[in-house]
CSV table of C-alpha atoms and ligand atoms in Angstrom, one decimal:
chain,number,residue,atom,x,y,z
A,1,UNK,CA,140.3,165.4,118.8
A,2,UNK,CA,137.6,162.6,118.3
A,3,UNK,CA,140.5,160.5,117.2
A,4,UNK,CA,142.5,161.0,120.3
A,5,UNK,CA,139.6,159.9,122.4
A,6,UNK,CA,139.0,156.8,120.6
A,7,UNK,CA,142.7,156.0,120.9
A,8,UNK,CA,142.8,156.7,124.5
A,9,UNK,CA,139.5,154.2,125.0
A,10,UNK,CA,141.3,151.8,122.9
A,11,UNK,CA,144.4,151.8,125.1
A,12,UNK,CA,142.3,151.8,128.4
A,13,UNK,CA,140.5,148.6,126.8
A,14,UNK,CA,143.9,146.8,126.3
A,15,UNK,CA,144.9,147.5,129.8
A,16,UNK,CA,141.4,146.1,131.1
A,17,UNK,CA,141.7,143.1,129.0
A,18,UNK,CA,145.2,142.4,130.1
A,19,UNK,CA,144.4,143.0,133.8
A,20,UNK,CA,141.3,140.5,133.7
A,21,UNK,CA,143.5,138.0,131.7
A,22,UNK,CA,146.1,138.2,134.5
A,23,UNK,CA,143.3,137.7,137.3
A,24,UNK,CA,141.9,134.9,135.4
A,25,UNK,CA,145.0,132.9,135.3
A,26,UNK,CA,146.0,132.0,138.9
A,27,UNK,CA,148.8,129.8,139.8
A,28,UNK,CA,148.3,126.1,138.5
A,29,UNK,CA,146.0,127.4,135.9
A,30,UNK,CA,147.3,124.8,133.5
A,31,UNK,CA,145.4,122.2,135.5
A,32,UNK,CA,142.1,124.0,134.7
A,33,UNK,CA,142.4,123.5,131.0
A,34,UNK,CA,139.9,121.1,129.6
A,35,UNK,CA,141.5,117.5,129.6
A,36,UNK,CA,140.9,115.4,126.6
A,37,UNK,CA,140.7,111.7,127.4
A,38,UNK,CA,140.4,108.8,125.0
A,39,UNK,CA,138.3,105.8,126.3
A,40,UNK,CA,138.6,102.6,124.1
A,41,UNK,CA,135.6,100.0,125.1
A,42,UNK,CA,135.6,96.5,124.1
A,43,UNK,CA,131.8,96.8,123.1
A,44,UNK,CA,128.3,96.3,124.7
A,45,UNK,CA,128.2,92.5,125.0
A,46,UNK,CA,126.6,92.6,128.5
A,47,UNK,CA,124.6,94.8,131.0
A,48,UNK,CA,127.9,95.1,133.1
A,49,UNK,CA,129.8,96.6,130.2
A,50,UNK,CA,127.1,99.2,129.5
A,51,UNK,CA,127.0,100.1,133.2
A,52,UNK,CA,130.8,100.6,133.0
A,53,UNK,CA,130.6,102.8,129.8
A,54,UNK,CA,127.9,104.9,131.6
A,55,UNK,CA,130.0,105.3,134.7
A,56,UNK,CA,133.1,106.5,132.7
A,57,UNK,CA,131.0,108.8,130.5
A,58,UNK,CA,129.2,110.3,133.5
A,59,UNK,CA,132.3,110.7,135.5
A,60,UNK,CA,133.9,112.6,132.6
A,61,UNK,CA,131.0,114.9,132.2
A,62,UNK,CA,131.0,115.6,135.9
A,63,UNK,CA,134.6,116.6,135.8
A,64,UNK,CA,134.4,118.6,132.7
A,65,UNK,CA,136.6,116.3,130.9
A,66,UNK,CA,136.3,115.9,127.0
A,67,UNK,CA,135.8,112.3,126.4
A,68,UNK,CA,136.7,110.6,123.0
A,69,UNK,CA,134.7,107.4,123.1
A,70,UNK,CA,135.5,104.4,120.9
A,71,UNK,CA,133.2,101.3,121.0
A,72,UNK,CA,135.5,98.5,119.3
A,73,UNK,CA,132.2,96.4,118.7
A,74,UNK,CA,134.1,93.3,120.2
A,75,UNK,CA,137.3,93.6,118.1
A,76,UNK,CA,140.6,93.9,119.4
A,77,UNK,CA,141.8,95.4,116.1
A,78,UNK,CA,139.4,98.2,116.5
A,79,UNK,CA,140.6,98.9,119.9
A,80,UNK,CA,144.3,99.1,118.7
A,81,UNK,CA,143.1,101.5,115.9
A,82,UNK,CA,141.4,103.7,118.4
A,83,UNK,CA,144.4,104.0,120.6
A,84,UNK,CA,146.6,105.0,117.5
A,85,UNK,CA,143.9,107.6,116.6
A,86,UNK,CA,143.9,108.8,120.3
A,87,UNK,CA,147.8,109.1,120.1
A,88,UNK,CA,147.7,111.1,116.7
A,89,UNK,CA,145.3,113.3,118.2
A,90,UNK,CA,147.4,114.0,121.2
A,91,UNK,CA,144.9,113.2,123.9
A,92,UNK,CA,146.0,113.9,127.5
A,93,UNK,CA,145.5,110.4,128.8
A,94,UNK,CA,143.9,107.0,127.5
A,95,UNK,CA,141.6,104.8,129.4
A,96,UNK,CA,141.5,101.2,128.0
A,97,UNK,CA,139.2,98.4,128.7
A,98,UNK,CA,141.3,95.7,126.8
A,99,UNK,CA,139.3,92.8,125.2
A,100,UNK,CA,142.1,90.2,125.7
A,101,UNK,CA,145.3,89.9,127.5
A,102,UNK,CA,147.9,89.8,124.6
A,103,UNK,CA,148.6,92.0,121.5
A,104,UNK,CA,149.1,95.4,123.1
A,105,UNK,CA,153.0,95.8,123.1
A,106,UNK,CA,153.4,97.7,120.0
A,107,UNK,CA,150.6,100.3,120.4
A,108,UNK,CA,151.3,100.9,124.1
A,109,UNK,CA,155.0,101.4,123.1
A,110,UNK,CA,153.6,104.2,120.8
A,111,UNK,CA,151.5,105.7,123.7
A,112,UNK,CA,154.6,105.8,126.0
A,113,UNK,CA,156.8,107.5,123.2
A,114,UNK,CA,154.0,110.0,122.9
A,115,UNK,CA,154.2,110.3,126.9
A,116,UNK,CA,150.3,109.5,127.2
A,117,UNK,CA,149.6,107.7,130.4
A,118,UNK,CA,147.2,104.6,129.7
A,119,UNK,CA,144.9,103.7,132.4
A,120,UNK,CA,143.6,100.1,132.2
A,121,UNK,CA,140.2,99.4,133.5
A,122,UNK,CA,138.5,96.1,134.4
A,123,UNK,CA,140.7,93.7,132.5
A,124,UNK,CA,144.5,93.2,132.9
A,125,UNK,CA,147.1,92.6,130.0
A,126,UNK,CA,150.2,90.6,129.5
A,127,UNK,CA,153.1,92.7,128.4
A,128,UNK,CA,156.8,92.1,128.7
A,129,UNK,CA,157.3,95.6,130.4
A,130,UNK,CA,154.5,96.8,133.0
A,131,UNK,CA,155.6,100.2,132.5
A,132,UNK,CA,153.8,100.2,129.3
A,133,UNK,CA,150.7,101.2,131.4
A,134,UNK,CA,150.2,103.5,134.2
A,135,UNK,CA,147.8,101.4,136.4
A,136,UNK,CA,145.1,98.8,136.4
A,137,UNK,CA,141.8,99.3,138.2
A,138,UNK,CA,140.0,95.8,138.2
A,139,UNK,CA,138.4,93.3,140.3
A,140,UNK,CA,140.3,90.1,141.3
A,141,UNK,CA,138.7,87.6,138.8
A,142,UNK,CA,140.4,84.5,140.4
A,143,UNK,CA,138.8,85.4,143.6
A,144,UNK,CA,135.4,85.7,142.1
A,145,UNK,CA,135.8,82.2,140.5
A,146,UNK,CA,136.8,80.9,143.9
A,147,UNK,CA,133.8,82.5,145.5
A,148,UNK,CA,131.5,81.0,142.9
A,149,UNK,CA,133.1,77.6,143.4
A,150,UNK,CA,132.8,77.7,147.3
A,151,UNK,CA,129.2,78.7,147.3
A,152,UNK,CA,128.3,76.0,144.7
A,153,UNK,CA,130.2,73.2,146.6
A,154,UNK,CA,128.2,74.2,149.7
A,155,UNK,CA,125.1,74.3,148.1
A,156,UNK,CA,125.5,71.1,146.3
A,157,UNK,CA,127.0,69.3,149.2
A,158,UNK,CA,130.2,68.6,147.4
A,159,UNK,CA,128.4,66.5,144.7
A,160,UNK,CA,127.2,67.1,141.1
A,161,UNK,CA,127.9,67.5,137.4
A,162,UNK,CA,128.6,71.1,136.4
A,163,UNK,CA,128.6,72.7,133.0
A,164,UNK,CA,130.6,75.9,132.6
A,165,UNK,CA,130.0,78.9,130.2
A,166,UNK,CA,133.2,80.7,129.8
A,167,UNK,CA,133.7,84.2,128.7
A,168,UNK,CA,135.6,85.6,125.7
A,169,UNK,CA,138.5,83.4,124.9
A,170,UNK,CA,141.8,85.1,125.9
A,171,UNK,CA,140.1,87.7,128.1
A,172,UNK,CA,141.4,88.1,131.7
A,173,UNK,CA,138.1,87.4,133.3
A,174,UNK,CA,137.6,84.3,131.3
A,175,UNK,CA,141.1,83.0,132.1
A,176,UNK,CA,140.8,83.9,135.8
A,177,UNK,CA,137.3,82.9,136.6
A,178,UNK,CA,137.8,79.5,135.1
A,179,UNK,CA,141.2,79.1,137.2
A,180,UNK,CA,139.5,80.1,140.4
A,181,UNK,CA,136.5,78.1,140.1
A,182,UNK,CA,138.4,74.9,138.9
A,183,UNK,CA,140.8,75.2,142.0
A,184,UNK,CA,137.9,74.8,144.3
A,185,UNK,CA,136.0,72.2,142.5
A,186,UNK,CA,139.2,70.2,142.4
A,187,UNK,CA,139.0,69.8,146.3
A,188,UNK,CA,135.6,67.9,145.9
A,189,UNK,CA,136.2,64.4,144.2
A,190,UNK,CA,132.3,64.1,143.6
A,191,UNK,CA,131.9,67.3,141.8
A,192,UNK,CA,132.9,67.4,138.1
A,193,UNK,CA,133.1,69.9,135.4
A,194,UNK,CA,131.6,67.9,132.7
A,195,UNK,CA,131.5,70.6,129.7
A,196,UNK,CA,133.2,73.9,129.6
A,197,UNK,CA,132.8,76.2,126.4
A,198,UNK,CA,132.7,79.8,125.6
A,199,UNK,CA,129.6,81.7,125.5
A,200,UNK,CA,131.5,84.9,124.7
A,201,UNK,CA,130.0,86.9,127.7
A,202,UNK,CA,126.7,87.5,125.8
A,203,UNK,CA,123.2,86.2,126.3
A,204,UNK,CA,122.5,84.9,122.8
A,205,UNK,CA,125.9,82.9,122.7
A,206,UNK,CA,125.1,81.8,126.3
A,207,UNK,CA,121.9,80.4,125.3
A,208,UNK,CA,123.2,78.6,122.2
A,209,UNK,CA,126.1,77.0,124.0
A,210,UNK,CA,123.7,75.9,126.9
A,211,UNK,CA,121.3,74.4,124.2
A,212,UNK,CA,124.4,72.2,123.1
A,213,UNK,CA,125.2,71.2,126.6
A,214,UNK,CA,121.7,70.2,127.3
A,215,UNK,CA,121.6,68.3,124.0
A,216,UNK,CA,124.7,66.3,125.1
A,217,UNK,CA,124.2,65.7,128.7
A,218,UNK,CA,120.6,66.7,129.4
A,219,UNK,CA,119.4,65.5,132.8
A,220,UNK,CA,122.9,64.6,133.8
A,221,UNK,CA,123.5,68.2,134.5
A,222,UNK,CA,123.1,69.3,138.0
A,223,UNK,CA,124.6,72.7,138.0
A,224,UNK,CA,125.8,75.6,135.7
A,225,UNK,CA,128.8,78.0,136.3
A,226,UNK,CA,128.5,81.1,134.0
A,227,UNK,CA,131.4,83.5,133.8
A,228,UNK,CA,128.9,86.3,133.6
A,229,UNK,CA,125.2,87.1,134.3
A,230,UNK,CA,124.2,87.7,130.7
A,231,UNK,CA,125.3,84.2,129.7
A,232,UNK,CA,123.5,82.7,132.7
A,233,UNK,CA,120.3,84.6,131.6
A,234,UNK,CA,120.6,83.2,127.9
A,235,UNK,CA,121.1,79.7,129.5
A,236,UNK,CA,117.9,80.0,131.6
A,237,UNK,CA,115.8,80.4,128.5
A,238,UNK,CA,117.6,77.5,127.1
A,239,UNK,CA,116.8,75.3,130.2
A,240,UNK,CA,113.1,76.5,130.2
A,241,UNK,CA,112.9,75.7,126.4
A,242,UNK,CA,114.2,72.2,127.2
A,243,UNK,CA,111.3,71.8,129.8
A,244,UNK,CA,113.4,72.0,132.9
A,245,UNK,CA,113.2,74.5,135.8
A,246,UNK,CA,116.3,76.8,136.1
A,247,UNK,CA,117.3,77.3,139.8
A,248,UNK,CA,115.8,74.1,140.7
A,249,UNK,CA,116.6,71.3,138.3
A,250,UNK,CA,119.8,72.9,137.6
A,251,UNK,CA,121.5,75.1,140.3
A,252,UNK,CA,123.1,78.4,138.7
A,253,UNK,CA,125.7,80.5,139.9
A,254,UNK,CA,127.2,83.5,137.7
A,255,UNK,CA,129.2,86.6,138.1
A,256,UNK,CA,128.5,90.3,137.8
A,257,UNK,CA,125.4,91.1,140.0
A,258,UNK,CA,123.6,93.1,137.3
A,259,UNK,CA,119.9,94.1,137.9
A,260,UNK,CA,118.7,91.2,135.5
A,261,UNK,CA,120.4,88.6,137.8
A,262,UNK,CA,118.6,89.9,140.8
A,263,UNK,CA,115.4,89.8,138.9
A,264,UNK,CA,116.0,86.3,138.1
A,265,UNK,CA,117.0,85.2,141.6
A,266,UNK,CA,113.7,86.9,143.0
A,267,UNK,CA,111.9,84.8,140.2
A,268,UNK,CA,113.9,81.7,141.6
A,269,UNK,CA,115.7,81.0,138.3
A,270,UNK,CA,119.3,82.0,139.3
A,271,UNK,CA,120.6,80.9,142.7
A,272,UNK,CA,123.6,83.1,143.2
A,273,UNK,CA,125.6,85.8,141.7
A,274,UNK,CA,129.2,87.1,142.7
A,275,UNK,CA,129.3,90.9,142.2
A,276,UNK,CA,131.9,92.6,140.0
A,277,UNK,CA,131.7,96.2,140.2
A,278,UNK,CA,131.6,98.0,136.8
A,279,UNK,CA,131.2,101.6,138.3
A,280,UNK,CA,135.0,102.3,137.6
A,281,UNK,CA,134.5,106.0,136.4
A,282,UNK,CA,135.5,107.8,139.6
A,283,UNK,CA,138.5,105.7,140.3
A,284,UNK,CA,139.6,105.9,136.6
A,285,UNK,CA,139.5,109.6,136.5
A,286,UNK,CA,141.2,109.9,139.9
A,287,UNK,CA,144.0,107.8,138.3
A,288,UNK,CA,144.1,110.1,135.1
A,289,UNK,CA,144.5,113.0,137.2
A,290,UNK,CA,147.0,111.7,139.5
A,291,UNK,CA,149.0,110.5,136.7
A,292,UNK,CA,148.9,113.9,134.9
A,293,UNK,CA,150.0,115.6,138.1
A,294,UNK,CA,153.1,113.2,138.1
A,295,UNK,CA,151.9,111.4,141.2
A,296,UNK,CA,153.1,107.7,141.8
A,297,UNK,CA,150.3,105.2,141.4
A,298,UNK,CA,150.0,101.6,142.6
A,299,UNK,CA,150.3,99.3,139.6
A,300,UNK,CA,146.9,97.7,140.5
A,301,UNK,CA,143.9,98.7,142.4
A,302,UNK,CA,141.5,95.9,143.3
A,303,UNK,CA,137.9,96.6,143.3
A,304,UNK,CA,136.1,94.8,146.3
A,305,UNK,CA,133.4,92.5,145.3
A,306,UNK,CA,130.6,90.8,147.2
A,307,UNK,CA,128.3,87.7,146.8
A,308,UNK,CA,124.5,87.5,146.8
A,309,UNK,CA,122.3,84.4,146.7
A,310,UNK,CA,118.4,84.1,146.3
A,311,UNK,CA,117.7,84.6,150.2
A,312,UNK,CA,119.1,88.2,149.7
A,313,UNK,CA,117.9,89.2,146.3
A,314,UNK,CA,114.5,90.7,147.2
A,315,UNK,CA,116.0,92.8,149.9
A,316,UNK,CA,118.7,94.5,148.0
A,317,UNK,CA,117.4,94.6,144.3
A,318,UNK,CA,115.9,98.0,145.0
A,319,UNK,CA,119.4,99.3,146.0
A,320,UNK,CA,121.3,98.1,143.0
A,321,UNK,CA,123.0,100.7,141.0
A,322,UNK,CA,123.3,98.7,137.7
B,401,AHR,O1,135.6,92.3,132.3
B,401,AHR,C1,134.4,92.1,132.9
B,401,AHR,C2,133.6,91.1,132.4
B,401,AHR,O2,133.3,91.6,131.0
B,401,AHR,C3,132.1,91.1,132.9
B,401,AHR,O3,131.9,90.0,133.8
B,401,AHR,C4,131.3,90.9,131.8
B,401,AHR,O4,130.0,91.0,131.9
B,401,AHR,C5,131.9,91.6,130.9
B,401,AHR,O5,131.4,91.7,129.5
């Protein structure tokens, strides 16, 4: 008798579990499974990049996505290795912030073979077949270079010697920001780019390269164009250490719009920054979800940027998000 009762309860239990299981699996339940996304980041060379990483991490947490994060410490080979490891782990999608434009063909072919969508954020790449990635979400770096050039030409009345701190060699923003800026400066015969060298998008290298510029050209330098704010901030230190006044003796325009740049503008040491929005997390995960839903995506989404100079800095610094 005792045995019969327990068998009965066991059977009732099975029916209840089965019923609950069915109720908990409504139509489209597959979408509710936890997504696993791999994110390969270049490194942490600038405040901009740290803000981009945080934006992607925060958005993943907000959406309940498991994020596998790989910091490549500035090395493309580490990024390729991270991608291979994501593929081996069968992630649902990959977000890639590529260091440079070239060298991605082979690993992206592997991702395609594994049917893993690859979302590029912030920097573009050069591949023979653009079906090797799903979409790119980035700023228009050529336009940013042009904005910086136009602002500087106006400020300098179309005259002056400029030194340029380039970003990482081979990186899309370094190539395009140089191009856009040069295009504008070429229209002003009395404006010359007298030196142009890499500062690798970081503060220490920006300072070091600016020291070399000052050593070679000293008081001949009227303006500095830096491909990002971190290099400009390093250069500001070099200018001060050389006994000159940044923002006065040397007019400085850079790109990114990070908090540190606004602080330097409020202090009168930086003259202008062109904003490049790093808060790409929401758009990146919208793209991941759309790709996994089989929706067609634009090949490129351009993030809108603005420009801020010293006169606006104090008014907007409090509302800056990064
Ligand atoms: O690709 C975007 C650039 O890379 C940002 O301007 C810079 O700060 C970063 O490291």
